[in-house]
Coordinates of C-alpha atoms in Angstrom, one line a residue:
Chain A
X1 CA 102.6 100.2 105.6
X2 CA 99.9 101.4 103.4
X3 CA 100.8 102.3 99.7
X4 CA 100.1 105.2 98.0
X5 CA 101.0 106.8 94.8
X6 CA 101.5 110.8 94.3
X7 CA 101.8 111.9 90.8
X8 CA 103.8 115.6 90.6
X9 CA 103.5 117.5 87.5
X10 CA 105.1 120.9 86.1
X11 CA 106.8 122.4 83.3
X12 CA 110.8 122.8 83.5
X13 CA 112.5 124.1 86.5
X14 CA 108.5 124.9 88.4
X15 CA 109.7 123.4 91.5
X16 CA 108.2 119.8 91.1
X17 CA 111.2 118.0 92.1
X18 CA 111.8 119.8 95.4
X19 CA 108.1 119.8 96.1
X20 CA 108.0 115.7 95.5
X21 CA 110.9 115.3 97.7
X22 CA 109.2 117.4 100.6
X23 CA 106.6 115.1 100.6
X24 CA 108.6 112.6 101.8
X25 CA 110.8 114.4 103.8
X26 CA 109.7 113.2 107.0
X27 CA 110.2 109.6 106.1
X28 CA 112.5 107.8 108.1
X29 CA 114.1 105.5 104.9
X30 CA 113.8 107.5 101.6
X31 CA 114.7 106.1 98.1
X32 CA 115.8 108.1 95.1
X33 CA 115.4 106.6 92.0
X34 CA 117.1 108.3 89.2
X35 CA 116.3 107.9 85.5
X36 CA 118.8 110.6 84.2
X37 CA 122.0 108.7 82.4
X38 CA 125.0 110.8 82.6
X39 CA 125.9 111.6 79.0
X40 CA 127.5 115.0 79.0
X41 CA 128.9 117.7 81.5
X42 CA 125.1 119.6 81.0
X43 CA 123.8 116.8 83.1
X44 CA 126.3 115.8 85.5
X45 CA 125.7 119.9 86.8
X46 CA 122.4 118.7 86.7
X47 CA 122.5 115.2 88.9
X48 CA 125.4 117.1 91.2
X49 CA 123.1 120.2 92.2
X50 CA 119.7 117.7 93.2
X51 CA 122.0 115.6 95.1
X52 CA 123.0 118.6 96.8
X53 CA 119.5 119.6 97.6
X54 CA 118.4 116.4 98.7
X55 CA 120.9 116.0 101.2
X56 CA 122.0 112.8 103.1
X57 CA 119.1 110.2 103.9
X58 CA 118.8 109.5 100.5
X59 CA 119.7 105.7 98.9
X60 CA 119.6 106.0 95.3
X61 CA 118.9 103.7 92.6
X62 CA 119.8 104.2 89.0
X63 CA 117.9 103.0 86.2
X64 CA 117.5 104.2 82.5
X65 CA 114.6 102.0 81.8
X66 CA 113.8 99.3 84.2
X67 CA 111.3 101.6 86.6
X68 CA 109.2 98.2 87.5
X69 CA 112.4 96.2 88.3
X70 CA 114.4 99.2 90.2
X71 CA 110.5 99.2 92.5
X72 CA 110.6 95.1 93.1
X73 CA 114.2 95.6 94.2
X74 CA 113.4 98.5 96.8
X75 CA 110.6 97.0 97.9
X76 CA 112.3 93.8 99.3
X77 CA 114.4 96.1 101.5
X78 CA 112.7 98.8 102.0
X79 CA 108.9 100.7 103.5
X80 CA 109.8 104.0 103.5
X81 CA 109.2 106.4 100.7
X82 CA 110.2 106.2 96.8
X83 CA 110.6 109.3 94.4
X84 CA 110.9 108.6 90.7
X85 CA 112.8 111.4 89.4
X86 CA 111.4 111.2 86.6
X87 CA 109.2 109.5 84.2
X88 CA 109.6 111.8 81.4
X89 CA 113.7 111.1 81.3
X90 CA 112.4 107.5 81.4
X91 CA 110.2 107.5 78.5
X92 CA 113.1 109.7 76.9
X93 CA 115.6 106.5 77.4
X94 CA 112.5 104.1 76.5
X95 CA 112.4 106.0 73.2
X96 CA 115.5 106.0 72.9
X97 CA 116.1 102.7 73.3
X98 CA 113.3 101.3 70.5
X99 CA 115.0 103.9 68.2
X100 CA 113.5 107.3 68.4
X101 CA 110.0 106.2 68.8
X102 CA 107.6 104.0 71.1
X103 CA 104.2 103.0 69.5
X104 CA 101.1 103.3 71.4
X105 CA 101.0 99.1 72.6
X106 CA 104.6 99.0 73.8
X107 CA 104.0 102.8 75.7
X108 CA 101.1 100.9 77.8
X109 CA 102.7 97.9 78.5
X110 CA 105.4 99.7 80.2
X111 CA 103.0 102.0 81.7
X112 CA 100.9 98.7 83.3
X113 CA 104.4 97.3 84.3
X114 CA 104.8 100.7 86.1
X115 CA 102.1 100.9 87.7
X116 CA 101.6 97.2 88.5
X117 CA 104.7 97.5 90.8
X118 CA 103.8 101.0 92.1
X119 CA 100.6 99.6 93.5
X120 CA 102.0 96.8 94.9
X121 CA 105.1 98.9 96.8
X122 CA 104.9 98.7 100.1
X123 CA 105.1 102.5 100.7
X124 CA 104.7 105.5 98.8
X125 CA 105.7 106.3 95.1
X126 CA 106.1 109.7 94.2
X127 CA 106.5 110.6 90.7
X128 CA 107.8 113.4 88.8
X129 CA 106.6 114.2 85.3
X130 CA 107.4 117.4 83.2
X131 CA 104.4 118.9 81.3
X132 CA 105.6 119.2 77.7
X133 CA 102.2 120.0 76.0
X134 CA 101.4 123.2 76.4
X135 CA 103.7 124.9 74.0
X136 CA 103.6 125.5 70.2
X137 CA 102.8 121.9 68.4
X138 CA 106.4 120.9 67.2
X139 CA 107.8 120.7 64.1
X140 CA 109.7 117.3 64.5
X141 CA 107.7 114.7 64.1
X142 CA 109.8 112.7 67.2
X143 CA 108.8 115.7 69.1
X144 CA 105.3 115.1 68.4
X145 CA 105.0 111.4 69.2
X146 CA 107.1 112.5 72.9
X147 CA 104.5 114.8 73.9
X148 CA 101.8 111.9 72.8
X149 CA 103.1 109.8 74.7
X150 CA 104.3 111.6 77.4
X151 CA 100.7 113.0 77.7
X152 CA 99.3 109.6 77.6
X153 CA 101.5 108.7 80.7
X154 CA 100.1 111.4 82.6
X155 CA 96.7 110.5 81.8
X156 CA 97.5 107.1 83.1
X157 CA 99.9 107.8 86.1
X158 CA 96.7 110.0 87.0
X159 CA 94.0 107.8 86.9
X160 CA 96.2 105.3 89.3
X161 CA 97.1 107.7 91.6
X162 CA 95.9 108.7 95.1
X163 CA 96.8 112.3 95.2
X164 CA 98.4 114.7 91.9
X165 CA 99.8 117.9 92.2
X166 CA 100.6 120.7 89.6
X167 CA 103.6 122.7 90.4
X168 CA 104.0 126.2 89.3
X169 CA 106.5 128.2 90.5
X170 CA 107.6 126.0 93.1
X171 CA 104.0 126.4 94.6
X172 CA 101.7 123.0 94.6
X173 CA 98.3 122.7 93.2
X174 CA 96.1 119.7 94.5
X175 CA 94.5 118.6 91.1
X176 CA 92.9 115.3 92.7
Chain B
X1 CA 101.9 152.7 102.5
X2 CA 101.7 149.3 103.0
X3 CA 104.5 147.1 100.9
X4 CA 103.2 144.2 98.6
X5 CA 104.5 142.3 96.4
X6 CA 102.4 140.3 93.4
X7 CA 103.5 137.8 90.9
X8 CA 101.3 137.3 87.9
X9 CA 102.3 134.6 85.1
X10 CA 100.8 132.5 82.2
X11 CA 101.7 132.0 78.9
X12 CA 102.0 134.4 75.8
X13 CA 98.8 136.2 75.1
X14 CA 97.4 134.3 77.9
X15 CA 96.4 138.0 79.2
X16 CA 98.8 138.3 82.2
X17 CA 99.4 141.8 81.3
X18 CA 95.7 142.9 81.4
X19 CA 95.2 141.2 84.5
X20 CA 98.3 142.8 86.1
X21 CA 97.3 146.5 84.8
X22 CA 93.6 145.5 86.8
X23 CA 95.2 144.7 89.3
X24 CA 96.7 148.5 89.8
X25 CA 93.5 150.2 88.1
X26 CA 92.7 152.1 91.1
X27 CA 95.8 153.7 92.3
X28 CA 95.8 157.2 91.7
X29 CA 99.6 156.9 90.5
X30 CA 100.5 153.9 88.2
X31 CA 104.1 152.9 86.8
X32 CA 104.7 150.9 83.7
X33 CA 108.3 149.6 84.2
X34 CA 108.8 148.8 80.6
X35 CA 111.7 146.3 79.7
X36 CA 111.0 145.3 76.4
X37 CA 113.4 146.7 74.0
X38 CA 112.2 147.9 70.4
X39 CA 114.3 146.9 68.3
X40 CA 111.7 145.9 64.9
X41 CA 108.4 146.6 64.0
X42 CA 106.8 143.5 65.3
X43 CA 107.8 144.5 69.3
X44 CA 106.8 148.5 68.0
X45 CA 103.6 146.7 67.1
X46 CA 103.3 144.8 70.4
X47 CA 104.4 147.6 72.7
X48 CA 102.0 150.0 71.3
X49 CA 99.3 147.5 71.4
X50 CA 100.2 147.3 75.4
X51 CA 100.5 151.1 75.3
X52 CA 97.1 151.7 73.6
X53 CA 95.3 149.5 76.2
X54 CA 97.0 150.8 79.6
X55 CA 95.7 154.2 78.1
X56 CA 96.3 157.2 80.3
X57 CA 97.4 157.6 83.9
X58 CA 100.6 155.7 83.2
X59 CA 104.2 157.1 83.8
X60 CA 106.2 154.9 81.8
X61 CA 109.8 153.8 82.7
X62 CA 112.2 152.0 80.5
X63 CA 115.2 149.8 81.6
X64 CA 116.5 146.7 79.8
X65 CA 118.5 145.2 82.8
X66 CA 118.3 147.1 86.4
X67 CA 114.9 146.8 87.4
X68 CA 116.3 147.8 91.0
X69 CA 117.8 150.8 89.8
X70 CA 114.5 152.0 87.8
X71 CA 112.2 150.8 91.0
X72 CA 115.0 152.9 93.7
X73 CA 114.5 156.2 90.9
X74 CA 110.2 155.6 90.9
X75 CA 110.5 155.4 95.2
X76 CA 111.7 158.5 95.2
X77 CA 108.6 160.3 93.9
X78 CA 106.1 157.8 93.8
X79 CA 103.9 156.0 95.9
X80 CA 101.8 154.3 94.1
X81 CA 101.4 150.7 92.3
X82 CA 104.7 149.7 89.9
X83 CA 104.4 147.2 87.1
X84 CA 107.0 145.5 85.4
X85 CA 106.1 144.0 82.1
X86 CA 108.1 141.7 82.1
X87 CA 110.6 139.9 84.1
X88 CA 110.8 137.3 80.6
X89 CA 111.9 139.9 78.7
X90 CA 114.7 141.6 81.2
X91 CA 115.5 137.9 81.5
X92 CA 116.3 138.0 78.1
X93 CA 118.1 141.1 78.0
X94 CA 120.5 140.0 81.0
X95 CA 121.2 137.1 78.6
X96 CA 122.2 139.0 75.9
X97 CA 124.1 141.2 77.8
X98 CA 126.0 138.5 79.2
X99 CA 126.7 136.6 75.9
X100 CA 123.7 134.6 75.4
X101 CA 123.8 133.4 78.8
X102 CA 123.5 133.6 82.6
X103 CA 125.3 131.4 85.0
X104 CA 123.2 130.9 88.1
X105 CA 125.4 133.0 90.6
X106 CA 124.7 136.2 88.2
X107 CA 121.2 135.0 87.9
X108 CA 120.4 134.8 92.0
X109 CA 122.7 138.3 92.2
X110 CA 119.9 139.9 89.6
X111 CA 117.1 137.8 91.5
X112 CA 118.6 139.0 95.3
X113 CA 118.5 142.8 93.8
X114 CA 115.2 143.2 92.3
X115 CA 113.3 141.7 95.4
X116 CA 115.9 143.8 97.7
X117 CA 114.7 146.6 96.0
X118 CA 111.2 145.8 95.5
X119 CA 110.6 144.5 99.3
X120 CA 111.8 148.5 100.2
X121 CA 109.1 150.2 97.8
X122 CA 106.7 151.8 99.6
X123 CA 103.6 150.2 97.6
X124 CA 102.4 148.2 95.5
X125 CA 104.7 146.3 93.0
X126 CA 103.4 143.6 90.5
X127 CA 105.8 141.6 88.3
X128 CA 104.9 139.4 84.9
X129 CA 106.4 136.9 83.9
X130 CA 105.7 134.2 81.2
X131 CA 105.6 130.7 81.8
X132 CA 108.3 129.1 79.2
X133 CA 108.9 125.5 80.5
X134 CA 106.0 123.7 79.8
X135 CA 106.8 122.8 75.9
X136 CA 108.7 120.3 75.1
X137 CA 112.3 120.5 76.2
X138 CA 114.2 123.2 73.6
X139 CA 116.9 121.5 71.6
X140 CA 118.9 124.8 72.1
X141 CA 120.8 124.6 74.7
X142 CA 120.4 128.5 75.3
X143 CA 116.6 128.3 75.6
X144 CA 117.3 125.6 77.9
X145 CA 119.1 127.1 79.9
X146 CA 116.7 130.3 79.2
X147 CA 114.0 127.8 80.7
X148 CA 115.8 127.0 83.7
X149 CA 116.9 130.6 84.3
X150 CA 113.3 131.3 84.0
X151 CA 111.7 128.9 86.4
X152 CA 114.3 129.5 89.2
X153 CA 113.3 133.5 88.6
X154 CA 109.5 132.5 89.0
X155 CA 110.4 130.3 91.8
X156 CA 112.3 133.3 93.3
X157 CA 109.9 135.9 92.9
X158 CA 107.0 133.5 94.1
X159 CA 108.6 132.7 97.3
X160 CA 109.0 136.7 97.7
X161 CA 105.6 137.7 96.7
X162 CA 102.4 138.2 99.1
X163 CA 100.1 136.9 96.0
X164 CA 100.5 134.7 93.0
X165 CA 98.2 134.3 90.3
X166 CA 98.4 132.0 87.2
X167 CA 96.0 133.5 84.1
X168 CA 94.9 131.0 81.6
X169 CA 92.7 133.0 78.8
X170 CA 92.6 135.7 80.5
X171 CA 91.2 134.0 83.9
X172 CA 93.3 134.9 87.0
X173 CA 93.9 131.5 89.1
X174 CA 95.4 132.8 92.8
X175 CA 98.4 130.1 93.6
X176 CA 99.4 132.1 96.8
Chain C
X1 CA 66.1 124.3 75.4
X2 CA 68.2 126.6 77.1
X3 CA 71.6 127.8 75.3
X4 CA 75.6 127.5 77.3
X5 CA 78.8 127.7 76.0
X6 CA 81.9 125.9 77.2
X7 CA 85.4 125.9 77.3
X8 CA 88.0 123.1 77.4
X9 CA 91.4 123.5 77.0
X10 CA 95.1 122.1 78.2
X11 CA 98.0 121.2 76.8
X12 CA 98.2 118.4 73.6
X13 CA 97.4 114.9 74.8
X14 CA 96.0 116.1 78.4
X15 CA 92.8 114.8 78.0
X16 CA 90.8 117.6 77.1
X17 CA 88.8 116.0 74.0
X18 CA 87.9 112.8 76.0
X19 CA 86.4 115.3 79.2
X20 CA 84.6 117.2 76.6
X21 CA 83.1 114.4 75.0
X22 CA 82.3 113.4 78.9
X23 CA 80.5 117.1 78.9
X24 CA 77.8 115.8 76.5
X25 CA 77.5 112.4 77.2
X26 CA 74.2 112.4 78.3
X27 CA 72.6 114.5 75.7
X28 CA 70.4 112.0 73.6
X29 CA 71.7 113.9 70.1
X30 CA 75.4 114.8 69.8
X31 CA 77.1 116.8 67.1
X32 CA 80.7 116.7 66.5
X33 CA 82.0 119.3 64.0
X34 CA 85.6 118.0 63.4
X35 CA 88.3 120.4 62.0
X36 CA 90.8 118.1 61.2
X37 CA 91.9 117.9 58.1
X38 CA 93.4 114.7 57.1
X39 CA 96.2 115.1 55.1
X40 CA 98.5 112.2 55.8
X41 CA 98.7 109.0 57.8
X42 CA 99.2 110.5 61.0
X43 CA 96.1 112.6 61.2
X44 CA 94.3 109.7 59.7
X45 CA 95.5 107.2 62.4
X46 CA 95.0 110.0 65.1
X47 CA 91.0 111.0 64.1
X48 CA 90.4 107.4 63.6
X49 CA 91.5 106.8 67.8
X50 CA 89.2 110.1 68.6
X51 CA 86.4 108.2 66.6
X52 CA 86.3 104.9 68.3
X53 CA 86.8 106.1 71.5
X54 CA 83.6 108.6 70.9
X55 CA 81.9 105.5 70.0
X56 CA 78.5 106.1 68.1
X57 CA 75.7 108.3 69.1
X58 CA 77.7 111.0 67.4
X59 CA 77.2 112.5 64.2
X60 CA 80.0 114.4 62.5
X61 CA 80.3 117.3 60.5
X62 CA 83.2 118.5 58.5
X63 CA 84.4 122.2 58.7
X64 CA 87.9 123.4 58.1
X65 CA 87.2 126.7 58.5
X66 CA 83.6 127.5 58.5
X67 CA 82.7 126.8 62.0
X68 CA 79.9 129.4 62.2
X69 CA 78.3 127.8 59.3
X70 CA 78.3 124.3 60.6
X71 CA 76.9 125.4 63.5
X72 CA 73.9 127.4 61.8
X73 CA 73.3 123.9 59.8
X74 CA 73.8 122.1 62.9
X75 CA 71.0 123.8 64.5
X76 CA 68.3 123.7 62.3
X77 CA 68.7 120.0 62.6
X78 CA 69.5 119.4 66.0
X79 CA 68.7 120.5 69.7
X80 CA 71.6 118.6 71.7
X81 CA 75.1 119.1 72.2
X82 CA 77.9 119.9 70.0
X83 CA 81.5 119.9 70.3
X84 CA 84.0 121.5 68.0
X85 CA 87.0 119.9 68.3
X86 CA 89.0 121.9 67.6
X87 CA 89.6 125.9 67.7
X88 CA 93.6 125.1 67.1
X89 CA 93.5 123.1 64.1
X90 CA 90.5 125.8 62.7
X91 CA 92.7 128.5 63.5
X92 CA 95.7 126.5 62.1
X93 CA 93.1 126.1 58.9
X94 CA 92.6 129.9 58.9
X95 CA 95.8 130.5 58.5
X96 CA 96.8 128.0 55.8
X97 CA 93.9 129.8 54.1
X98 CA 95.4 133.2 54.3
X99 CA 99.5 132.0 53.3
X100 CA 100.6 131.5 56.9
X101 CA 99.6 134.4 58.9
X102 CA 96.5 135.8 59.9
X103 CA 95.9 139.7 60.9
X104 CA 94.6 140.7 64.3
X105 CA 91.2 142.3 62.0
X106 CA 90.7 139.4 60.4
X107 CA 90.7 137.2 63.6
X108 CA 88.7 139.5 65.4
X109 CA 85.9 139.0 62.7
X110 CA 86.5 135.4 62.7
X111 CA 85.9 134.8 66.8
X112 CA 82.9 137.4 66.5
X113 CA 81.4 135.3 63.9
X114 CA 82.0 131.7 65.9
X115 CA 80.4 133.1 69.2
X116 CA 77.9 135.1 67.6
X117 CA 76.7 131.4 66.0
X118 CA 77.6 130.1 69.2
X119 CA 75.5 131.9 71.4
X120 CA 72.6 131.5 69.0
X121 CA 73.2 127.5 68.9
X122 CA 70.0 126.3 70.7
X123 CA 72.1 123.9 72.6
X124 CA 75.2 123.3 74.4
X125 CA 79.1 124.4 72.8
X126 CA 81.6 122.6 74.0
X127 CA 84.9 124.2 72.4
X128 CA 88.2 122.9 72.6
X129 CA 91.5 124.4 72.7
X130 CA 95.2 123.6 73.1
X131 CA 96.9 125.8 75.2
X132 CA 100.1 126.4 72.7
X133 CA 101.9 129.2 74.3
X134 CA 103.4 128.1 77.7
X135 CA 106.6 127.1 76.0
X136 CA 110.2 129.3 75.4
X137 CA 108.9 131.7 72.7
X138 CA 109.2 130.3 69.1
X139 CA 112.2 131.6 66.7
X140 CA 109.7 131.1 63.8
X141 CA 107.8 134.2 63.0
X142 CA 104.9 132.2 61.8
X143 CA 105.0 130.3 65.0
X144 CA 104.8 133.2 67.2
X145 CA 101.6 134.8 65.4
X146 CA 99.8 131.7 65.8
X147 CA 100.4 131.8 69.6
X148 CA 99.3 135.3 69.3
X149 CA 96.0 134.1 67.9
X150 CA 95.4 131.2 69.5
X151 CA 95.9 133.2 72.9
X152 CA 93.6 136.2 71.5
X153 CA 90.7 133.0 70.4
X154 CA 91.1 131.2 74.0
X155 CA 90.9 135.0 76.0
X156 CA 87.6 135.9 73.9
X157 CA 86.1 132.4 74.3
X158 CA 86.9 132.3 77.9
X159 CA 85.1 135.6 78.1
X160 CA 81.8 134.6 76.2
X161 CA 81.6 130.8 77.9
X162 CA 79.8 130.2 80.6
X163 CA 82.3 127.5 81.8
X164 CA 85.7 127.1 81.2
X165 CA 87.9 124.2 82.7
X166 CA 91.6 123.4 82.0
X167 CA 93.0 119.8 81.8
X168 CA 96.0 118.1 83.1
X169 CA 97.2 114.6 83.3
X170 CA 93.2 114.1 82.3
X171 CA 91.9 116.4 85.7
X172 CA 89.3 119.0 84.5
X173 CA 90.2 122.3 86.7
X174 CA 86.9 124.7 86.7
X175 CA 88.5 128.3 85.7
X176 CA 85.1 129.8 85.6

């Protein structure tokens, strides 16, 4: 099967996640891998109600981190259709991880790893990123470097991807 | 006359508001719906700011929280073009009415009511609302949850409405 | 040669300076009138990243707050492109300069001033801009007024350029 890599942007709660997961929803084997660790009752509400949505016909993976590894692993058992839900809780855990920050080398690294598998999936990779940018420059300087970075891996995600959507009130833009 | 229903959003001072009151200019009877509550000078300031522009030709309504009530009492003598500025801001209100919260069964209640009411006006009804979810996630949990409350309202409303548009600096973008 | 004015803007890190820069690549003379301040390390390393990825070929001029002047100096010299990057951190300048706030007057006179030297520039203006006000509304009073502001700026450029695009994930949208 032919690979292909969809990149589907928005700011909170737009719709992006239900839009990415329509676009695979006619897929026969469908893979759900989730980024979001289960830390407090906030997110298990969270988890518990896209579950719901998504239905059965879902296999999901879990990984905090690991986004390149959690791919090589589908790939060997799978061709169907991959949604990473999403890569702005994944370079949340990544900072978390390196202690409330991720310098600029270590960001691409992780960001060629990504990519380097998504290109090399045997199927289609959606991804899901939130658009953090477009508000009032924040105050903490954490903050700051997120939206940098998070920015920067929308940049990149973009320039690798076949197709990239902006979603805005659940409705999809075709940006490329 | 004919029903329709229009959803206009974009950020603050992104001029949503000028666009919506454009998009009504011609009707020969025009409703503000006015849900902004003044409660210090800076919202006097803003209000009359909105007032000043809008000049004549404008009955104005105020209602904090039942926008179906206030559309149900304009149907009765009006048939003209409605605009609510904003949904954000009776958002907010329902919030604070409720505590400095709104679970999502209230929330879809408010969401069924207004488009129940607004899908019976006989004309033109246009809705702002401001896009909140594109900054970096709040560390507040109540303007997270103001976010999400938000988006599932735009969502909502844009799955109701006939036309979309997002305005960035004052340009109209149609989404729908 | 013949005189147009452009706008970029998009949220922080989405690519926007980089397209701009692509806008006048071409031209044989560039200007860039940089409103950066550097005030500390992180400024420093981040002007030092937009410098070496413009590369030479550009000339820079320094303006925290006099953009209409650097532009009158600019065009006695020069007959290429220019590209102030960026209205934010002059409007950010603007109101350092005036303790924190500045008043819708004063603004007004300010964007008059830039667009009247703007439209006089024998040359192209490229002028970028962060959109800052798609996030939940700021608590801080300060905060809010610059959103105000910067809104108010990106509404009256939009209206005056001859282009506008927004940028996301590093796409260039054409608004106008």
């Amino acid at each position: 099967m032919s690979n292909e890599i969809i990149l589907v942007t928005g700011g909170m709660r737009s719709g992006k996640s239900r839009f990415a997961e329509q676009l695979l929803a006619d897929r026969e084997r469908k893979v759900y891998i989730a980024t979001a660790e289960v830390l407090d009752d906030e997110m298990r509400a969270r988890v518990a109600a896209h579950r719901a949505r998504r239905g059965d016909g879902w296999q999901t993976v879990e990984t905090a981190t690991d986004l390149a590894g959690a791919l090589k692993q589908v790939a060997a058992i799978e061709d169907g259709g991959v949604l990473i839900d999403c890569l702005t809780m994944w370079l949340n855990n990544l900072f978390m991880e390196n202690g409330g920050d991720l310098d600029d080398k270590t960001a691409e690294k992780e960001f060629d790893k990504l990519m380097d598998a998504a290109g090399k999936f045997p199927g289609t990779v959606v991804m899901v990123l939130n658009q953090v940018g477009d508000g009032i420059v924040p105050v903490n300087r954490m903050a700051r470097r997120f939206c940098d970075i998070s920015g920067k891996c929308g940049q990149f995600a973009a320039s690798y991807a076949d197709r990239v959507y902006l979603v805005t009130c659940g409705i999809p833009m075709r940006l490329k």
